Coordinates of C-alpha atoms and ligand atoms in Angstrom, one line a residue:
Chain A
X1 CA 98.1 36.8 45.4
X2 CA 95.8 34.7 47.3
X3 CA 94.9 37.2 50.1
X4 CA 95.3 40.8 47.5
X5 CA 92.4 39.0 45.5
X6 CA 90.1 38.4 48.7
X7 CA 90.9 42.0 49.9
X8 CA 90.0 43.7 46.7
X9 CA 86.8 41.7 46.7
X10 CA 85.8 42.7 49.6
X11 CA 86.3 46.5 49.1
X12 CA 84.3 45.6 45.6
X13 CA 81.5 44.4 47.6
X14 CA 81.5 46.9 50.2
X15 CA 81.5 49.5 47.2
X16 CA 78.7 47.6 45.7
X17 CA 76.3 47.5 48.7
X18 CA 77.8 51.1 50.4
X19 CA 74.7 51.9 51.2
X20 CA 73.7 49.2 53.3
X21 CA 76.6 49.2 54.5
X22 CA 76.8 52.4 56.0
X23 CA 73.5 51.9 57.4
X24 CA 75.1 49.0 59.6
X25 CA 77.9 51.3 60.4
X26 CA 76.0 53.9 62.0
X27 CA 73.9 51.6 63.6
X28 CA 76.4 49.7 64.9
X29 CA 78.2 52.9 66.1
X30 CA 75.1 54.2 67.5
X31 CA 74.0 50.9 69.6
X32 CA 77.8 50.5 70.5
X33 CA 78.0 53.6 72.0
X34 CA 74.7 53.2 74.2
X35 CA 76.1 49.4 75.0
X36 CA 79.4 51.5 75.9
X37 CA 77.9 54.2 77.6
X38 CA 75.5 52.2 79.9
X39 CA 78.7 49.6 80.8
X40 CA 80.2 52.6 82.0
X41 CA 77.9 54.4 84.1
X42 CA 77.2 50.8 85.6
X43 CA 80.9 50.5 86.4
X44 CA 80.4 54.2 87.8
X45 CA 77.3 53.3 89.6
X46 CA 78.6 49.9 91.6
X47 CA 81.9 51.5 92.6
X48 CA 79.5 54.4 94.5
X49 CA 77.3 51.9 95.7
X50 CA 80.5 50.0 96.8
X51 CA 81.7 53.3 98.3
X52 CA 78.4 54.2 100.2
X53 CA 78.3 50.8 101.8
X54 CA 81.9 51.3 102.8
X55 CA 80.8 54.5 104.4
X56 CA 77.5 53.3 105.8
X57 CA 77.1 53.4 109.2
X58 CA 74.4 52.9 112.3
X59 CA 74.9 55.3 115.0
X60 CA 73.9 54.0 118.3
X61 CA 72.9 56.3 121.1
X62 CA 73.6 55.2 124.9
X63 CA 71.6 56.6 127.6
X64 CA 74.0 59.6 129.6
X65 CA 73.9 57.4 132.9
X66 CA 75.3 54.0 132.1
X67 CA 78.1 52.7 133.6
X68 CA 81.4 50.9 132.4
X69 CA 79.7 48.0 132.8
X70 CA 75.9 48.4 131.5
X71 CA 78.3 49.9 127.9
X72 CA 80.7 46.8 127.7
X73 CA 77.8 44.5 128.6
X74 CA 75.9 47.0 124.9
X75 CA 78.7 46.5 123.3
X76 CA 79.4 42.0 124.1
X77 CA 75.3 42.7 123.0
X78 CA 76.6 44.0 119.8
X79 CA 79.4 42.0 118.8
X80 CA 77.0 38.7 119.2
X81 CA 74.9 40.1 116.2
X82 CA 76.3 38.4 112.9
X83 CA 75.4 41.4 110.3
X84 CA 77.8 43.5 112.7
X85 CA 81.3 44.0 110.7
X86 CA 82.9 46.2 113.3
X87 CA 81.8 48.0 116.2
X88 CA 83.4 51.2 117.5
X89 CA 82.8 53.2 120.9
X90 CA 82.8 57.2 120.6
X91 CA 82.7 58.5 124.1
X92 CA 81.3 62.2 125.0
X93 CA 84.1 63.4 124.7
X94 CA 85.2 62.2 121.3
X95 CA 81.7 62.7 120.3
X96 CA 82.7 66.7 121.1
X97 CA 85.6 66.6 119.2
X98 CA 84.2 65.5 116.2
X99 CA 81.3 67.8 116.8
X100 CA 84.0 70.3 116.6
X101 CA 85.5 69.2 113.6
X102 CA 82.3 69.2 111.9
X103 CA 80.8 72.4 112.8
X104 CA 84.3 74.5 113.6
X105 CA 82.5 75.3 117.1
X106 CA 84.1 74.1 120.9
X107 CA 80.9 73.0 122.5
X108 CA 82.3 73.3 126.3
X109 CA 82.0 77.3 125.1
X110 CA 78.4 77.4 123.6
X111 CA 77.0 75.1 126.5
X112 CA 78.2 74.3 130.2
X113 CA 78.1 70.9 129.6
X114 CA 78.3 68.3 127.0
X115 CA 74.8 67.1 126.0
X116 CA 76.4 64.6 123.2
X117 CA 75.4 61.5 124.3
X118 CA 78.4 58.2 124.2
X119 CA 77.5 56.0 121.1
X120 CA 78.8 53.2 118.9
X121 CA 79.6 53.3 115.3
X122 CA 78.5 50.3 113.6
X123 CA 79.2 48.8 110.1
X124 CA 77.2 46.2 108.7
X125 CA 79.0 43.7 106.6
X126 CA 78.9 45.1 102.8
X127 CA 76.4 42.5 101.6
X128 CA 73.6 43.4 104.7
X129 CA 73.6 47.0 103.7
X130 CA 70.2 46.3 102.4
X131 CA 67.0 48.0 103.9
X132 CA 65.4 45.0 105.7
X133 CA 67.8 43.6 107.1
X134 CA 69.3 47.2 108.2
X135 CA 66.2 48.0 109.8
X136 CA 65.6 44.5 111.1
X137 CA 69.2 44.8 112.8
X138 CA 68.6 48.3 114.0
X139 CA 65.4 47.1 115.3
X140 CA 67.2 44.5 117.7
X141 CA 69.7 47.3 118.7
X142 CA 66.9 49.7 119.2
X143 CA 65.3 47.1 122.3
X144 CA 69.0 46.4 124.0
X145 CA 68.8 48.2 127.6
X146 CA 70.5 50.8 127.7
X147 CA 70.4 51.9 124.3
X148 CA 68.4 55.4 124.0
X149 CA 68.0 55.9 120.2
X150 CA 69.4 54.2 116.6
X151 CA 70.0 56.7 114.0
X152 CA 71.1 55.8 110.0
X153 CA 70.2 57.1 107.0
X154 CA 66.9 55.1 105.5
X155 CA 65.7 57.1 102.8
X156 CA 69.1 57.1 101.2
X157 CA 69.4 53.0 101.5
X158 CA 65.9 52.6 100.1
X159 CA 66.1 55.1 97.4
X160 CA 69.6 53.4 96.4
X161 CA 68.1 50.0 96.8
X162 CA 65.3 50.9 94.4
X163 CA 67.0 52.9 91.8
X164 CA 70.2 50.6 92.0
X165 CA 68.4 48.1 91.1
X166 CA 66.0 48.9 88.7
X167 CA 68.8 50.2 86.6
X168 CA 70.6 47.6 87.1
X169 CA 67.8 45.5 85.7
X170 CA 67.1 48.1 82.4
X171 CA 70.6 48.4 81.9
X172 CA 71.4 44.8 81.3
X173 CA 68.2 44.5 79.3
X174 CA 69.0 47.0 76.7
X175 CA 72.4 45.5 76.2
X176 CA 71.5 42.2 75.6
X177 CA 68.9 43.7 73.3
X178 CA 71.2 46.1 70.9
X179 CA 73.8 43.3 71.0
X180 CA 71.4 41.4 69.8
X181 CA 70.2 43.4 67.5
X182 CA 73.5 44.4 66.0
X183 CA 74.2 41.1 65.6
X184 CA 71.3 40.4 63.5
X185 CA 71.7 43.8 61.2
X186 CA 75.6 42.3 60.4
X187 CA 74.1 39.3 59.2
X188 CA 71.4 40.2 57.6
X189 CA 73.7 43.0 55.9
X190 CA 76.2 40.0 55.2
X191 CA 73.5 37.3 53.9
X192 CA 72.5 40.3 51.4
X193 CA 76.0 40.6 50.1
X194 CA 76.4 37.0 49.6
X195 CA 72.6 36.5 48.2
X196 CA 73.8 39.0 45.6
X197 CA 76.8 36.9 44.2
X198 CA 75.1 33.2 44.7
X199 CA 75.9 32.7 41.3
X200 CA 79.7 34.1 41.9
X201 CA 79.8 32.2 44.5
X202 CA 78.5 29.0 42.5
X203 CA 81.2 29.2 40.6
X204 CA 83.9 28.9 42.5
X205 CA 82.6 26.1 44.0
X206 CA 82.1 24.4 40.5
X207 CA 86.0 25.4 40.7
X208 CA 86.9 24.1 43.4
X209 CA 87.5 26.9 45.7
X210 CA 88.0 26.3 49.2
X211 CA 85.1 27.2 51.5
X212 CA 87.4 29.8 53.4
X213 CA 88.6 31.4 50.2
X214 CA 85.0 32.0 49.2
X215 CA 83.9 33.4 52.4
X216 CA 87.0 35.4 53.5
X217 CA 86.0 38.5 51.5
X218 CA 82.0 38.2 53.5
X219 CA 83.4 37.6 57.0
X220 CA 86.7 40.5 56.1
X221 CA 83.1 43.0 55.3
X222 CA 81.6 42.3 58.6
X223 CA 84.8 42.7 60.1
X224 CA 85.2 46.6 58.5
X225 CA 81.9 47.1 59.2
X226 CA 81.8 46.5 63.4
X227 CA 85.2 48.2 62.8
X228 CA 84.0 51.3 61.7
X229 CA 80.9 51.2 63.7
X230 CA 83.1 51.0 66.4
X231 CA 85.2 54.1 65.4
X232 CA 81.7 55.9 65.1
X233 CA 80.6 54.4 68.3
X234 CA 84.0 56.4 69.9
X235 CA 83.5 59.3 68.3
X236 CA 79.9 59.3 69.8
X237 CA 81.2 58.4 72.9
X238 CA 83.5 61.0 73.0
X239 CA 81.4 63.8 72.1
X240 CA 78.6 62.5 74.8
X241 CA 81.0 62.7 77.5
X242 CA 82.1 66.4 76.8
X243 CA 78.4 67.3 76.7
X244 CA 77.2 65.5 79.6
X245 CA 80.5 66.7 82.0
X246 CA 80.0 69.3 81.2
X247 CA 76.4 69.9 82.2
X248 CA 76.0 67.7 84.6
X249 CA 79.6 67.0 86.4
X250 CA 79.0 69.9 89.4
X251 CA 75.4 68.2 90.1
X252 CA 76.1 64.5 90.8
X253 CA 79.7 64.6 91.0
X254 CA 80.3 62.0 88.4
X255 CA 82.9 63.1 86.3
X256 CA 83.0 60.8 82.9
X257 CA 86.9 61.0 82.0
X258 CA 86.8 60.2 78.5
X259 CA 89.7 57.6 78.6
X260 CA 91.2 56.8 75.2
X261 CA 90.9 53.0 75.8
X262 CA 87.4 53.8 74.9
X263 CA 88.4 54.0 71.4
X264 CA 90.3 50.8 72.1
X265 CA 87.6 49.0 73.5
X266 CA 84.8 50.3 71.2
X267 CA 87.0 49.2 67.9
X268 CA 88.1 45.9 69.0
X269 CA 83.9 44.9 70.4
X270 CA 83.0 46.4 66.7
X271 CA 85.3 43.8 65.1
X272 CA 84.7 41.2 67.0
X273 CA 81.0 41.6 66.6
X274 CA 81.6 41.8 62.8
X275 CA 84.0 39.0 62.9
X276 CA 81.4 36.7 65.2
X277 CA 78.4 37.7 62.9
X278 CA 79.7 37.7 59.2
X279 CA 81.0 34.0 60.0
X280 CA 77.8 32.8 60.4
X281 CA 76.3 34.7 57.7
X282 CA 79.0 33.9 55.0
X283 CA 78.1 30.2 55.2
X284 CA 74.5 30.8 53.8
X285 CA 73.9 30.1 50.0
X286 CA 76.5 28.3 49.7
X287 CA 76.3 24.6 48.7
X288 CA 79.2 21.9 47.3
X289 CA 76.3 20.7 45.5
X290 CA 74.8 23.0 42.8
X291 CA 71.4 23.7 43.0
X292 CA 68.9 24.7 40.0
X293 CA 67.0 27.6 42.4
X294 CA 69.2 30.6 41.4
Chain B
X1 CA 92.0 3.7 33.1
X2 CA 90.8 7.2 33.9
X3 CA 86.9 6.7 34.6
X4 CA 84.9 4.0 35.0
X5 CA 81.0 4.0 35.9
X6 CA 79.3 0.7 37.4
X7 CA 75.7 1.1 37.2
X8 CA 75.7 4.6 37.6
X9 CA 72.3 5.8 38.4
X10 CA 71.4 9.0 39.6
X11 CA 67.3 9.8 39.6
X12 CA 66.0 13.3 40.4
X13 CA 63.3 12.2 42.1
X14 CA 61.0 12.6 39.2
X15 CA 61.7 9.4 37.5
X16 CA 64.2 12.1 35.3
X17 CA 67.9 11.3 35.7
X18 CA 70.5 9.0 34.7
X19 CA 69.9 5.0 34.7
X20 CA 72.6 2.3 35.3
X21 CA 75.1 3.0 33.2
X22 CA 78.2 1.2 32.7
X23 CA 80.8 3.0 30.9
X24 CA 84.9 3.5 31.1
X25 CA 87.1 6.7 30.0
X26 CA 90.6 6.3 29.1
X27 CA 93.1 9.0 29.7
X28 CA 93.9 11.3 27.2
X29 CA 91.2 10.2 25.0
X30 CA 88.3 12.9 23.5
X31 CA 85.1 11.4 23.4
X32 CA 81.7 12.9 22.4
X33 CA 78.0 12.8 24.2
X34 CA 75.8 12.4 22.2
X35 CA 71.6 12.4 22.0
X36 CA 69.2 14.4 22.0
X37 CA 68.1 17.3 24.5
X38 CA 67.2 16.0 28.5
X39 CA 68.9 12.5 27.8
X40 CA 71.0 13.1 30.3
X41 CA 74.4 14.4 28.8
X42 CA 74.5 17.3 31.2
X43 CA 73.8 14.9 34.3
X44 CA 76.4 12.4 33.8
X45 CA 79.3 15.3 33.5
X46 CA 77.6 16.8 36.6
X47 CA 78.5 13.0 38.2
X48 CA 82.2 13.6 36.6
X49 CA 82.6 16.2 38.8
X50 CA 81.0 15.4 41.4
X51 CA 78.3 18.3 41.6
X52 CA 75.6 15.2 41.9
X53 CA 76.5 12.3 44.1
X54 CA 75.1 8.9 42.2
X55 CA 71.9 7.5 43.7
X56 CA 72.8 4.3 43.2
X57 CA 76.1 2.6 41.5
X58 CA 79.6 4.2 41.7
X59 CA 82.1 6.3 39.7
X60 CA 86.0 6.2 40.1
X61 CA 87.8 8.9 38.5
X62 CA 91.4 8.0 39.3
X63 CA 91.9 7.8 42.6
X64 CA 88.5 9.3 43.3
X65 CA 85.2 7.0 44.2
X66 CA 82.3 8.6 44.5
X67 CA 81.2 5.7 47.3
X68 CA 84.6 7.4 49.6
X69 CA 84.9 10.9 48.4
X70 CA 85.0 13.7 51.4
X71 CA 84.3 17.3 50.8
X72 CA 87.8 18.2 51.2
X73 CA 88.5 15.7 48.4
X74 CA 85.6 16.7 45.8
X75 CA 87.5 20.2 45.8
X76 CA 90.6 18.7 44.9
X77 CA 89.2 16.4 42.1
X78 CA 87.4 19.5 40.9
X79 CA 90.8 21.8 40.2
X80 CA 92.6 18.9 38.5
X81 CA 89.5 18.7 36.1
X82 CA 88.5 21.9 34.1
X83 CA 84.8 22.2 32.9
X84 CA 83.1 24.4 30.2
X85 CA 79.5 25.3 29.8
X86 CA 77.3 26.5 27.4
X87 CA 76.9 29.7 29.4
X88 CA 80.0 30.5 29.9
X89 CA 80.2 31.0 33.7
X90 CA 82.7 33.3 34.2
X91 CA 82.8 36.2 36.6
X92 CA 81.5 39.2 34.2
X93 CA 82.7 42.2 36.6
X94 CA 86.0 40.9 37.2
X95 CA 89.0 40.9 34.0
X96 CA 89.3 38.4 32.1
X97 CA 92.8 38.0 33.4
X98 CA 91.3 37.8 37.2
X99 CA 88.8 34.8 35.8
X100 CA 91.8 32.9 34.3
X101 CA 93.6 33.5 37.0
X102 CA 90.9 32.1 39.6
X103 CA 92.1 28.7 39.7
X104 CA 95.6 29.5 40.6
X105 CA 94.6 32.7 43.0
X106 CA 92.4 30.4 45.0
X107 CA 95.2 27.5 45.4
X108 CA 97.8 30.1 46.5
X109 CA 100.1 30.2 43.5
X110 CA 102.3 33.6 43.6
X111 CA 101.7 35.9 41.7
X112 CA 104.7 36.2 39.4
X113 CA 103.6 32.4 38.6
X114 CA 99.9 33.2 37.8
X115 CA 100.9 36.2 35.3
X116 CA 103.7 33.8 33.6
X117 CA 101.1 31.2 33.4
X118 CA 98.0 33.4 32.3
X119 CA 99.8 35.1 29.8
X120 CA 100.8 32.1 28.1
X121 CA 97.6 30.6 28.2
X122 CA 95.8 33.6 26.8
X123 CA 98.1 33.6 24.4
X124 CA 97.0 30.2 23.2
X125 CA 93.5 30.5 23.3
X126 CA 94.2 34.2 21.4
X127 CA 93.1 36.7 23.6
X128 CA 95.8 38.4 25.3
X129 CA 94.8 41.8 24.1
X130 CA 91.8 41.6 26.7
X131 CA 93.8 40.8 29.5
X132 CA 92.5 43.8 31.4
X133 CA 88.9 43.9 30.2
X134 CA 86.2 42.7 31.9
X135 CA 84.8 39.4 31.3
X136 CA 81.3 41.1 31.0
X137 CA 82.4 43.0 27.9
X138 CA 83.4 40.3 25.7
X139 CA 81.8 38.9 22.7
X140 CA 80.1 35.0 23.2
X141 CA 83.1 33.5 21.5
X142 CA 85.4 35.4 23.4
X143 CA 83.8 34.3 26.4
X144 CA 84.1 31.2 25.9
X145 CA 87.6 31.4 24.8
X146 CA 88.2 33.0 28.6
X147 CA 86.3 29.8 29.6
X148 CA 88.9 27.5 28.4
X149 CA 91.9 29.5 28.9
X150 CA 90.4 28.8 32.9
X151 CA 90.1 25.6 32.1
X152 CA 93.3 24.8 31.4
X153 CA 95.4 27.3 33.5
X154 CA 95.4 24.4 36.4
X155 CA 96.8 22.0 33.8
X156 CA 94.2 19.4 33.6
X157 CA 93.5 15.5 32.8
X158 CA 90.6 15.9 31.8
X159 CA 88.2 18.9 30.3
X160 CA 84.6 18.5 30.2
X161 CA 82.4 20.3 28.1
X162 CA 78.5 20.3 28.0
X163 CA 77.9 22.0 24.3
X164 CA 80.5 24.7 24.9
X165 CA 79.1 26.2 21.2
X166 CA 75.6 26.1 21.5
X167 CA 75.5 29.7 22.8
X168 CA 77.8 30.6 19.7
X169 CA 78.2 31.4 15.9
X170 CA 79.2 28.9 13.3
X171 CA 82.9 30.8 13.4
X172 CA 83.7 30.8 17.2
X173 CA 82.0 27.4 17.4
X174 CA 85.3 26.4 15.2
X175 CA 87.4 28.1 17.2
X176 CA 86.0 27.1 20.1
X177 CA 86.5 23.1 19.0
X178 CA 89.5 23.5 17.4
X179 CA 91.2 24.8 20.7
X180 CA 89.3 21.9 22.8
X181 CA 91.2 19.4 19.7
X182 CA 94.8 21.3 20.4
X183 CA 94.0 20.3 24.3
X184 CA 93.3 16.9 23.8
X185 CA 96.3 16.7 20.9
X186 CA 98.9 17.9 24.0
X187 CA 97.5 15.2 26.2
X188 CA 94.7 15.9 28.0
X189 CA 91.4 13.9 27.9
X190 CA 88.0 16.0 26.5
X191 CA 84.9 14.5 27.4
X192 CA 82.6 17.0 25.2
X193 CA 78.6 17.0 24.7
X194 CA 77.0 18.4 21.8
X195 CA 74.2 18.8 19.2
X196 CA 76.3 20.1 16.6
X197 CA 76.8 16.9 14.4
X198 CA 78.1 19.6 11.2
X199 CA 81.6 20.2 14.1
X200 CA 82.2 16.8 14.8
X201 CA 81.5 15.2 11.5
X202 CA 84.7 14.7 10.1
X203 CA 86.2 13.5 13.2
X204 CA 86.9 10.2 14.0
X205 CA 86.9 10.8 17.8
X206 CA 84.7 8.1 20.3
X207 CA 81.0 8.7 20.0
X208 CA 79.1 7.8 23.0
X209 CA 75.2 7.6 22.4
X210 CA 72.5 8.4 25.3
X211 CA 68.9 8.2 25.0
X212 CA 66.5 8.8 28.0
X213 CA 69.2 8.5 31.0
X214 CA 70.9 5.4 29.5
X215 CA 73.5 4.7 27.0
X216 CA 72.9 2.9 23.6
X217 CA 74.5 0.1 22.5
X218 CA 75.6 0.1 19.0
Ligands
LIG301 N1 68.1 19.3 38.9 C1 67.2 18.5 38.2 N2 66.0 18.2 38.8 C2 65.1 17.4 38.2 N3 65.3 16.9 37.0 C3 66.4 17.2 36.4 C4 67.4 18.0 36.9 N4 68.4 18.1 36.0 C5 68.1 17.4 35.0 N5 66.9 16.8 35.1 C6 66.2 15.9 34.2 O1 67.0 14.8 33.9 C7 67.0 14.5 32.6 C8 68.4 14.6 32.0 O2 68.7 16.0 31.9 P1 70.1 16.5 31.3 O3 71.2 15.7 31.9 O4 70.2 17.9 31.6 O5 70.0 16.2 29.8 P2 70.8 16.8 28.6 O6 72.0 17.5 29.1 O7 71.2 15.5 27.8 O8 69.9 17.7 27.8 C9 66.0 15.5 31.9 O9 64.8 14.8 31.8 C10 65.9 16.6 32.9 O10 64.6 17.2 32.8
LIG302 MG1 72.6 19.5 28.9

């Protein structure tokens, strides 16, 4: 009977206080959903980052004349810089084929002769695909005899670089912040509830109730609260996605699949929160000792 | 011997409390407090039950010392004692069943158990007909009823009760006494403060004097 009399107190005392307790719901759900959101398109954001540095790549022009020797002697010139992950050759005649591939277009029948320059195709280790030391590595290429130009694409690395990180930075700020801030509104919400029945709660204490027993029906409240902010928090979720695919899918190629571990995820961080915040909470205003002050 | 006080002293701070006082409690025995208002009646039940730890001195209720007790332990001693105030201190928005119940919900007695157990002890103290009501609803002597029927669901040693009928009407304040007499006649020990000499006046039950935090020797 034990845990059917803490249950029904804490349905009394959400009834009691409903509606500051549906302002922490929606709050909750609301600042879950950002915390969500943001964790998401952060997720979405490193894996392209990852994918663009997989795919980055220095293109290194020889000069038409050089000989076997003057390109392997490039290449040993390569291989002995340390940012330099792996180095591949692409002759003038490769370099044709892949023009062709590209384009759709045989260049042996729009020109006489080949003009592609021979090149290597380097890639930087993952963690060097940073601006500076890009351009400080294409720099030392760029001097090597023999070599005639160095080509990669440095506006994208620096705009990614800036942006990446920046949002990076804003991002983990703001969900620091609302978690903290929802942790605060469930325990203030909480410390209401059990400022309200100090003298109920004095009571039992003059009875001899155990200190769980007492606080079971607080901490279950936070509990249902971070719950249901969490069930708002998916349905928020859920609707943002369809919205935002569905303007925005064909321009940046991110396509948000609304997975339903999203509800998962966004009900059990909304009971844990509760569950982490009421406990805390439950424990105020109430003393073994009775006090005169009510 | 059920409880024994060695220069039991507790001071609020504002030279206000209790002062050294020596006194023992026997089991089963009802004894009244007696003396005027702020001598300290209230404050040495408060020390019974442990809601005020002595300044100074000791207090052993059975195995109990106030100089050893944990936390863990001052819960236990408080469900094997029942206590009733002037004030009632019940839970007005839940039923009066739910408050005489509380003892046994909270130490995880079934519930078959608890409504055997509550019905018979409403029963006793006469108000089974509120058993749904809420507390809140009920007249001052009825309240107090509820208060003892809480009491003494848990099946007690000892009762204590700081002028359970100063809040009430010559009538219930009978009622009210006569059930705390039927307690102590089955067994169980009443310690039991008061003003109301016109009760108590035909009894020939312990009188313990107190005047300004200390008792009186007669
Ligand atoms: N919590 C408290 N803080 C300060 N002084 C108190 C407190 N409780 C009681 N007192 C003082 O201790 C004395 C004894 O009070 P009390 O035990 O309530 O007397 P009684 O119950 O006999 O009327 C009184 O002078 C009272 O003012
Ligand atoms: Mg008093």
């Amino acid at each position: 009977m034990r845990l059917s009399f803490i249950t029904k107190q804490t349905f009394i005392n959400l009834w009691t206080a409903r509606i500051p307790a549906l302002i922490a719901v929606f709050t909750i759900g609301i600042s879950l959903s950002i915390v969500i959101g943001m964790s998401l398109l952060g997720y979405k954001a490193i894996n392209s980052f990852d994918l663009f540095q997989d795919k980055f790549e220095i293109e290194v022009f020889l000069h038409p004349d050089l000989s076997r020797e003057e390109i392997l002697k490039v290449q040993n010139e390569l291989a002995s810089i340390n940012q330099i992950k792996m180095i591949n050759y692409v002759s003038k005649e490769e370099a044709a084929r892949i023009f062709k591939q590209e384009f759709g277009e045989d260049i042996y029948e729009i020109l006489d002769e080949n003009p592609l320059p021979a090149s290597f195709h380097i890639k930087l280790y993952k963690q060097m695909t940073h601006p500076g030391i890009v351009e400080n590595v294409a720099h030392r290429i760029e001097i090597l005899p023999g070599v005639d130009d160095v080509k990669y694409h440095k506006e994208i690395l620096i705009l990614i670089e800036k942006y990446f990180r920046l949002f990076s930075l804003v991002g983990t700020g703001v969900i620091f912040a609302l978690l903290i801030a929802m942790n605060i509104l469930i325990k203030n919400t909480i410390k209401l509830s059990v400022y309200a029945r100090r003298k109920q709660i004095a009571i039992l204490q003059q009875l001899g109730a155990g200190g769980l027993f007492i606080r079971l029906p607080y901490i279950f409240e936070g509990i249902i609260e971070g719950a249901l902010g969490g069930v708002f928090a998916g349905f928020l979720l859920h609707t943002a996605f369809r919205a935002v695919n569905f303007s925005v899918q064909y321009i940046f190629d991110i396509s948000l699949e609304f997975s339903p571990i999203i509800w998962t995820v966004a009900i059990s961080a909304g009971t844990v929160m509760g569950l982490l915040s009421s406990n805390r909470a439950a424990k105020s205003f109430m003393y073994l000792f009775a006090r005169d002050d009510y | 011997m059920m409880i024994e006080c060695k220069k039991l002293t507790v001071n609020f701070g504002n030279g206000e409390g209790i002062r050294n006082i020596n006194a023992s409690f026997n089991e089963g025995e009802f004894t009244l407090l007696l003396g005027p208002t702020g001598c300290g009646k209230s404050t040495l039940m408060r020390v019974i039950y442990m809601d005020i730890l002595p300044t100074k001195g000791h207090i052993n209720i059975r195995k109990w010392d106030s100089r050893k007790i944990s936390k863990r332990q001052i819960l236990h001693l408080r469900r094997e004692i029942g206590i009733i105030f002037q004030d009632f201190r019940l839970i007005e928005n839940l039923s009066v069943f739910e408050n005489v119940a509380l003892p046994l919900i909270m130490t995880g007695h079934s519930r078959r158990i608890i409504k055997d157990r509550v019905e018979v002890i409403l029963d006793e103290v006469g108000l089974l007909e509120t058993w749904h009501q809420k507390a809140g609803s009920l007249s001052g002597g009825e309240k107090q009823r509820v208060a003892i029927a809480r009491a003494i669901v848990k099946n007690p040693f000892l009762v204590l009760a700081d002028e359970p009928t100063g809040n009430l009407d010559p009538e219930a304040a009978n009622t009210v006494f006569e059930l705390l007499r039927k307690i102590n006649s089955l067994g169980t020990a009443v310690i039991m403060a008061t003003h109301n000499y016109g009760l108590i006046e035909d009894t020939d039950y312990r009188r313990i004097y107190m005047e300004n935090g200390s008792l009186m020797d007669l």
